[in-house]
Coordinates of C-alpha atoms in Angstrom, one line a residue:
M52 CA -22.9 -20.7 25.6
S53 CA -21.5 -17.6 27.3
D54 CA -23.8 -15.2 29.2
S55 CA -23.1 -12.5 26.5
S56 CA -23.9 -14.7 23.6
G57 CA -27.0 -16.0 25.4
A58 CA -28.1 -12.4 26.0
V59 CA -27.7 -11.6 22.3
L60 CA -29.6 -14.8 21.2
L61 CA -32.4 -14.2 23.7
S62 CA -32.5 -10.5 23.4
Y63 CA -35.9 -8.8 24.0
E64 CA -35.2 -6.3 21.2
T65 CA -34.5 -9.2 18.8
L66 CA -37.8 -10.8 19.8
V67 CA -39.7 -7.5 19.2
H68 CA -38.2 -7.4 15.7
A69 CA -39.2 -11.0 15.0
V70 CA -42.8 -10.6 16.2
A71 CA -43.2 -7.3 14.3
G72 CA -41.8 -8.9 11.1
A73 CA -44.2 -11.9 11.5
M74 CA -47.2 -9.6 12.2
G75 CA -46.3 -7.3 9.3
S76 CA -46.1 -10.2 6.9
V77 CA -49.4 -11.7 8.0
T78 CA -51.2 -8.3 7.7
A79 CA -49.7 -7.6 4.2
M80 CA -50.3 -11.2 2.8
T81 CA -53.9 -11.2 4.0
V82 CA -54.6 -7.9 2.1
F83 CA -53.0 -9.1 -1.1
F84 CA -53.7 -12.9 -0.9
P85 CA -55.8 -13.2 -4.1
L86 CA -52.7 -12.0 -6.1
D87 CA -50.8 -14.9 -4.8
T88 CA -53.6 -17.3 -5.8
A89 CA -53.3 -16.0 -9.4
R90 CA -49.5 -16.3 -9.3
I91 CA -49.4 -19.9 -8.2
R92 CA -52.1 -21.1 -10.7
L93 CA -50.0 -19.6 -13.6
Q94 CA -46.8 -21.2 -12.3
V95 CA -48.2 -24.7 -11.7
D96 CA -50.9 -25.1 -14.4
E97 CA -49.0 -24.8 -17.6
N98 CA -52.2 -25.0 -19.8
R99 CA -53.7 -21.9 -18.2
K100 CA -53.2 -18.9 -20.5
S101 CA -51.0 -16.1 -19.1
Q102 CA -53.5 -13.2 -19.1
S103 CA -53.6 -10.1 -17.0
T104 CA -54.0 -10.6 -13.2
P105 CA -57.5 -9.2 -13.0
I106 CA -58.7 -11.6 -15.8
I107 CA -57.1 -14.6 -14.0
L108 CA -58.8 -13.6 -10.7
A109 CA -62.2 -13.1 -12.4
E110 CA -61.9 -16.6 -14.1
I111 CA -61.1 -18.3 -10.8
A112 CA -63.9 -16.5 -9.0
K113 CA -66.4 -17.4 -11.7
E114 CA -65.4 -21.1 -12.0
E115 CA -64.7 -21.8 -8.3
G116 CA -66.5 -19.1 -6.3
I117 CA -65.2 -15.8 -4.8
L118 CA -63.9 -17.6 -1.7
S119 CA -61.6 -19.7 -3.8
L120 CA -59.4 -16.6 -4.1
Y121 CA -58.6 -17.1 -0.4
R122 CA -58.3 -20.9 -0.5
G123 CA -55.4 -22.1 1.6
W124 CA -55.2 -18.8 3.5
F125 CA -54.7 -20.3 6.9
P126 CA -51.8 -22.7 6.1
V127 CA -50.1 -19.9 4.0
I128 CA -50.5 -17.4 6.8
S129 CA -49.3 -19.9 9.4
S130 CA -46.2 -20.8 7.3
L131 CA -45.5 -17.1 6.6
C132 CA -45.8 -16.1 10.2
C133 CA -43.3 -18.9 11.3
S134 CA -41.1 -18.2 8.3
N135 CA -40.8 -14.4 8.9
F136 CA -40.4 -14.9 12.6
V137 CA -37.4 -17.1 12.0
Y138 CA -36.0 -14.8 9.3
F139 CA -36.3 -11.6 11.3
Y140 CA -35.1 -13.2 14.5
T141 CA -32.0 -14.7 12.8
F142 CA -31.3 -11.5 10.8
N143 CA -31.5 -9.2 13.9
T144 CA -29.5 -11.6 16.1
L145 CA -26.7 -11.6 13.5
K146 CA -27.0 -7.8 13.2
R147 CA -26.3 -7.5 17.0
V148 CA -23.4 -9.9 16.7
M149 CA -21.8 -8.8 13.4
V150 CA -22.4 -5.1 13.2
S151 CA -20.2 -3.2 15.7
D152 CA -20.6 0.3 14.3
R153 CA -22.4 0.8 11.0
S154 CA -24.0 -1.8 8.8
K155 CA -22.7 -2.2 5.2
P156 CA -24.3 -3.7 2.1
A157 CA -21.9 -6.7 2.1
K158 CA -22.7 -7.5 5.7
D159 CA -26.4 -7.0 5.1
L160 CA -26.2 -9.5 2.1
L161 CA -24.2 -12.1 4.2
M162 CA -26.7 -11.8 7.1
G163 CA -29.6 -12.2 4.6
F164 CA -28.1 -15.3 3.1
I165 CA -27.5 -17.0 6.5
S166 CA -31.0 -16.0 7.8
G167 CA -32.6 -17.3 4.6
A168 CA -30.8 -20.6 4.8
V169 CA -31.9 -21.2 8.4
N170 CA -35.4 -20.2 7.5
V171 CA -35.5 -22.6 4.5
L172 CA -34.3 -25.6 6.4
L173 CA -36.7 -25.1 9.3
T174 CA -39.9 -24.1 7.5
T175 CA -39.9 -25.8 4.0
P176 CA -42.2 -28.6 5.3
M177 CA -44.8 -26.0 6.1
W178 CA -44.5 -24.4 2.6
V179 CA -44.8 -27.8 0.9
V180 CA -48.1 -28.5 2.8
N181 CA -49.5 -25.1 2.2
T182 CA -48.8 -25.3 -1.5
R183 CA -50.8 -28.6 -1.7
L184 CA -53.7 -27.1 0.3
K185 CA -53.7 -23.9 -1.6
L186 CA -54.2 -25.8 -4.9
Q187 CA -56.7 -28.4 -3.5
G188 CA -60.0 -28.0 -5.3
A189 CA -58.5 -25.9 -8.1
K190 CA -59.9 -26.5 -11.6
F191 CA -56.7 -27.1 -13.6
R192 CA -56.4 -26.7 -17.4
N193 CA -53.6 -29.3 -17.4
E194 CA -55.3 -32.7 -17.3
E195 CA -52.1 -34.4 -16.0
L196 CA -52.6 -32.7 -12.6
H197 CA -54.8 -34.6 -10.2
Q198 CA -56.7 -33.5 -7.2
T199 CA -55.6 -34.1 -3.6
H200 CA -57.8 -34.7 -0.7
Y201 CA -56.5 -33.4 2.6
K202 CA -58.7 -32.5 5.6
G203 CA -56.3 -29.9 6.9
I204 CA -52.7 -29.1 7.8
F205 CA -52.1 -32.1 10.1
D206 CA -53.9 -34.5 7.8
A207 CA -51.8 -33.2 4.9
F208 CA -48.6 -33.8 6.9
S209 CA -49.6 -37.3 7.8
Q210 CA -50.8 -38.3 4.3
I211 CA -47.6 -36.9 2.6
I212 CA -45.4 -38.8 5.1
A213 CA -47.4 -42.0 4.8
S214 CA -47.7 -42.1 1.0
E215 CA -44.6 -40.2 -0.2
G216 CA -42.1 -40.4 2.7
V217 CA -40.8 -37.8 5.1
G218 CA -38.2 -36.5 2.6
T219 CA -41.1 -35.2 0.4
L220 CA -41.7 -32.5 3.0
W221 CA -38.4 -30.9 1.9
N222 CA -39.3 -30.9 -1.9
G223 CA -37.9 -27.8 -3.5
T224 CA -35.3 -27.2 -0.8
L225 CA -32.5 -26.8 -3.4
P226 CA -34.2 -24.0 -5.4
S227 CA -35.3 -22.6 -2.0
L228 CA -31.7 -22.4 -0.8
V229 CA -30.7 -20.7 -4.0
L230 CA -33.7 -18.4 -3.5
V231 CA -32.3 -17.1 -0.2
F232 CA -30.6 -14.7 -2.7
N233 CA -34.1 -13.1 -2.9
P234 CA -34.6 -11.9 0.7
A235 CA -30.9 -11.4 1.0
V236 CA -30.9 -8.9 -1.9
Q237 CA -34.2 -7.5 -0.7
F238 CA -32.8 -6.7 2.8
M239 CA -29.5 -5.4 1.4
F240 CA -31.3 -2.8 -0.8
Y241 CA -33.8 -2.1 1.9
E242 CA -31.2 -1.4 4.6
A243 CA -29.0 0.6 2.2
M244 CA -31.9 2.8 0.9
K245 CA -33.2 3.3 4.4
R246 CA -29.7 4.4 5.7
R247 CA -29.5 6.8 2.8
A248 CA -32.9 8.2 3.5
A249 CA -32.2 8.6 7.2
R250 CA -28.9 10.6 6.8
G251 CA -28.5 13.5 9.1
G252 CA -31.0 12.1 11.6
R253 CA -33.9 12.7 9.2
K254 CA -37.1 10.8 10.1
I255 CA -38.4 8.5 7.3
S256 CA -42.1 8.7 6.5
S257 CA -44.4 5.7 6.1
F258 CA -44.7 6.4 2.4
E259 CA -40.9 6.4 2.0
I260 CA -40.7 3.0 3.9
F261 CA -43.5 1.7 1.6
L262 CA -41.6 2.9 -1.5
I263 CA -38.2 1.6 -0.3
G264 CA -39.7 -1.8 0.5
A265 CA -41.4 -2.0 -2.9
I266 CA -38.3 -1.2 -4.9
A267 CA -36.1 -3.6 -2.9
K268 CA -38.6 -6.5 -3.4
A269 CA -39.1 -5.7 -7.1
I270 CA -35.4 -6.0 -7.7
A271 CA -35.1 -9.3 -5.8
T272 CA -38.2 -10.9 -7.3
S273 CA -37.4 -10.1 -10.9
A274 CA -33.9 -11.6 -10.5
T275 CA -35.1 -14.9 -9.0
Y276 CA -38.5 -15.5 -10.6
P277 CA -37.7 -18.6 -12.8
L278 CA -36.4 -20.5 -9.7
Q279 CA -39.6 -19.5 -7.8
T280 CA -41.6 -21.2 -10.6
V281 CA -39.5 -24.4 -10.2
Q282 CA -39.9 -24.2 -6.5
A283 CA -43.7 -24.0 -6.7
I284 CA -43.9 -27.0 -9.2
L285 CA -41.7 -29.2 -6.9
R286 CA -43.6 -28.3 -3.8
F287 CA -46.9 -29.2 -5.5
G288 CA -45.4 -32.7 -5.8
Q289 CA -46.8 -33.8 -9.2
Y290 CA -43.6 -33.4 -11.3
K291 CA -42.5 -36.7 -12.7
S292 CA -38.7 -36.8 -12.0
D293 CA -36.1 -39.3 -13.0
G294 CA -36.3 -40.9 -9.6
K295 CA -32.8 -40.0 -8.5
G296 CA -32.5 -38.6 -5.0
G297 CA -29.9 -36.5 -3.2
L298 CA -28.3 -33.3 -4.2
V299 CA -27.5 -34.5 -7.7
G300 CA -31.1 -35.6 -8.3
S301 CA -32.5 -32.4 -7.0
L302 CA -30.1 -30.4 -9.2
R303 CA -31.1 -32.4 -12.2
N304 CA -34.8 -31.8 -11.5
V305 CA -34.3 -28.1 -11.3
V306 CA -32.3 -27.9 -14.6
S307 CA -34.8 -30.3 -16.3
L308 CA -37.8 -28.2 -15.2
L309 CA -36.1 -25.0 -16.4
L310 CA -35.2 -26.5 -19.8
D311 CA -38.6 -28.1 -20.2
R312 CA -40.3 -24.8 -19.5
I313 CA -38.1 -23.0 -22.2
K314 CA -38.8 -25.8 -24.7
R315 CA -42.5 -25.6 -24.3
H316 CA -43.1 -21.9 -23.9
G317 CA -39.8 -20.2 -24.8
L318 CA -37.6 -18.1 -22.6
L319 CA -40.6 -16.0 -21.6
G320 CA -42.3 -19.1 -20.2
L321 CA -39.9 -18.9 -17.2
Y322 CA -41.6 -15.6 -16.3
K323 CA -45.2 -16.8 -16.7
G324 CA -47.1 -15.2 -13.8
L325 CA -44.5 -12.6 -13.1
E326 CA -47.0 -9.8 -13.3
A327 CA -49.2 -11.3 -10.6
K328 CA -46.1 -12.2 -8.6
L329 CA -44.7 -8.6 -8.8
L330 CA -48.0 -7.1 -7.8
Q331 CA -48.4 -9.4 -4.9
T332 CA -44.9 -9.6 -3.6
V333 CA -44.0 -6.0 -4.1
L334 CA -47.2 -4.6 -2.5
T335 CA -47.0 -7.3 0.3
A336 CA -43.3 -6.5 1.1
A337 CA -43.9 -2.8 1.0
L338 CA -46.9 -3.0 3.4
M339 CA -45.1 -5.5 5.6
F340 CA -42.1 -3.2 6.1
V341 CA -44.4 -0.3 7.0
V342 CA -46.3 -2.4 9.6
Y343 CA -43.0 -3.9 10.8
E344 CA -41.4 -0.5 11.3
K345 CA -44.5 1.0 13.0
I346 CA -44.8 -2.0 15.4
T347 CA -41.1 -2.0 16.4
A348 CA -41.1 1.8 16.9
A349 CA -44.3 1.8 18.9
T350 CA -43.1 -1.1 21.1
F351 CA -39.7 0.4 21.8
K352 CA -41.4 3.7 22.7
L353 CA -44.0 2.1 24.9
M354 CA -41.4 0.1 26.8
G355 CA -39.1 3.1 27.0
L356 CA -36.3 1.3 25.1
Q357 CA -34.0 2.8 22.5
K358 CA -33.3 1.0 19.2
K359 CA -29.8 -0.3 19.8
L360 CA -29.6 -2.1 16.5
K361 CA -27.5 -0.2 14.1
H362 CA -29.0 0.9 10.8

């Protein structure tokens, strides 16, 4: 590795962006975590009726206690922190390498795809474990779903590897790789709208950042939601597949799950839980971008650095 490429990879500015992105995501997810609880129950438990998000949350709180709305918070936050650190670090490293003058939507999309793929391959095992822990102790309407008994993150890792094999930790990788389209589109729209809002050297307000982040995430989430449902089911690990492994087996599982969902619940069944997902992911992404921008700006100002990354 040359000194220049090493400097780009280990750039202090890139590290600031990565830490700010991780902290922003942790803050935002903590605030809106109950909405994610409602979303994943609707995706995984087919027999639970798709009602409005407040009703779902009230049912869960009544049946399992108010704290159940935050069940699995630590593993989810841990995974999200690592995931967003990897994504923001990769994205901003690529930005320094690929963007010589001004960023363009096509480059933003490409950088988003690459960053998403790196993120998926490195962090999928953590997301598989946190999906299991988040649903542990849940009262399912679907009697075919059985309870798991993990004592924590490390115990979940060891039990899954011992009983299901290490490959299980990458369950849902194929839809996850397809779903890199989600953050890629999100960042493309976010960067494009932010550049437009900042034309002429105009300062962008926190409310505008919140709105831009919300719009970008709403577009990306609506476009990819059916695959997110498949991803959640595969990560939970109780889908009875045809037993074939490899890329072909994974592809068949994805197609089979999509077709089965349509057969049982119609085309709209692919979007079960979308309301909760949109509420959670749009508000979370919007708040995350506000915290991210504030942290990066404050850090650069405190350290007397200028933002060298092009917008």
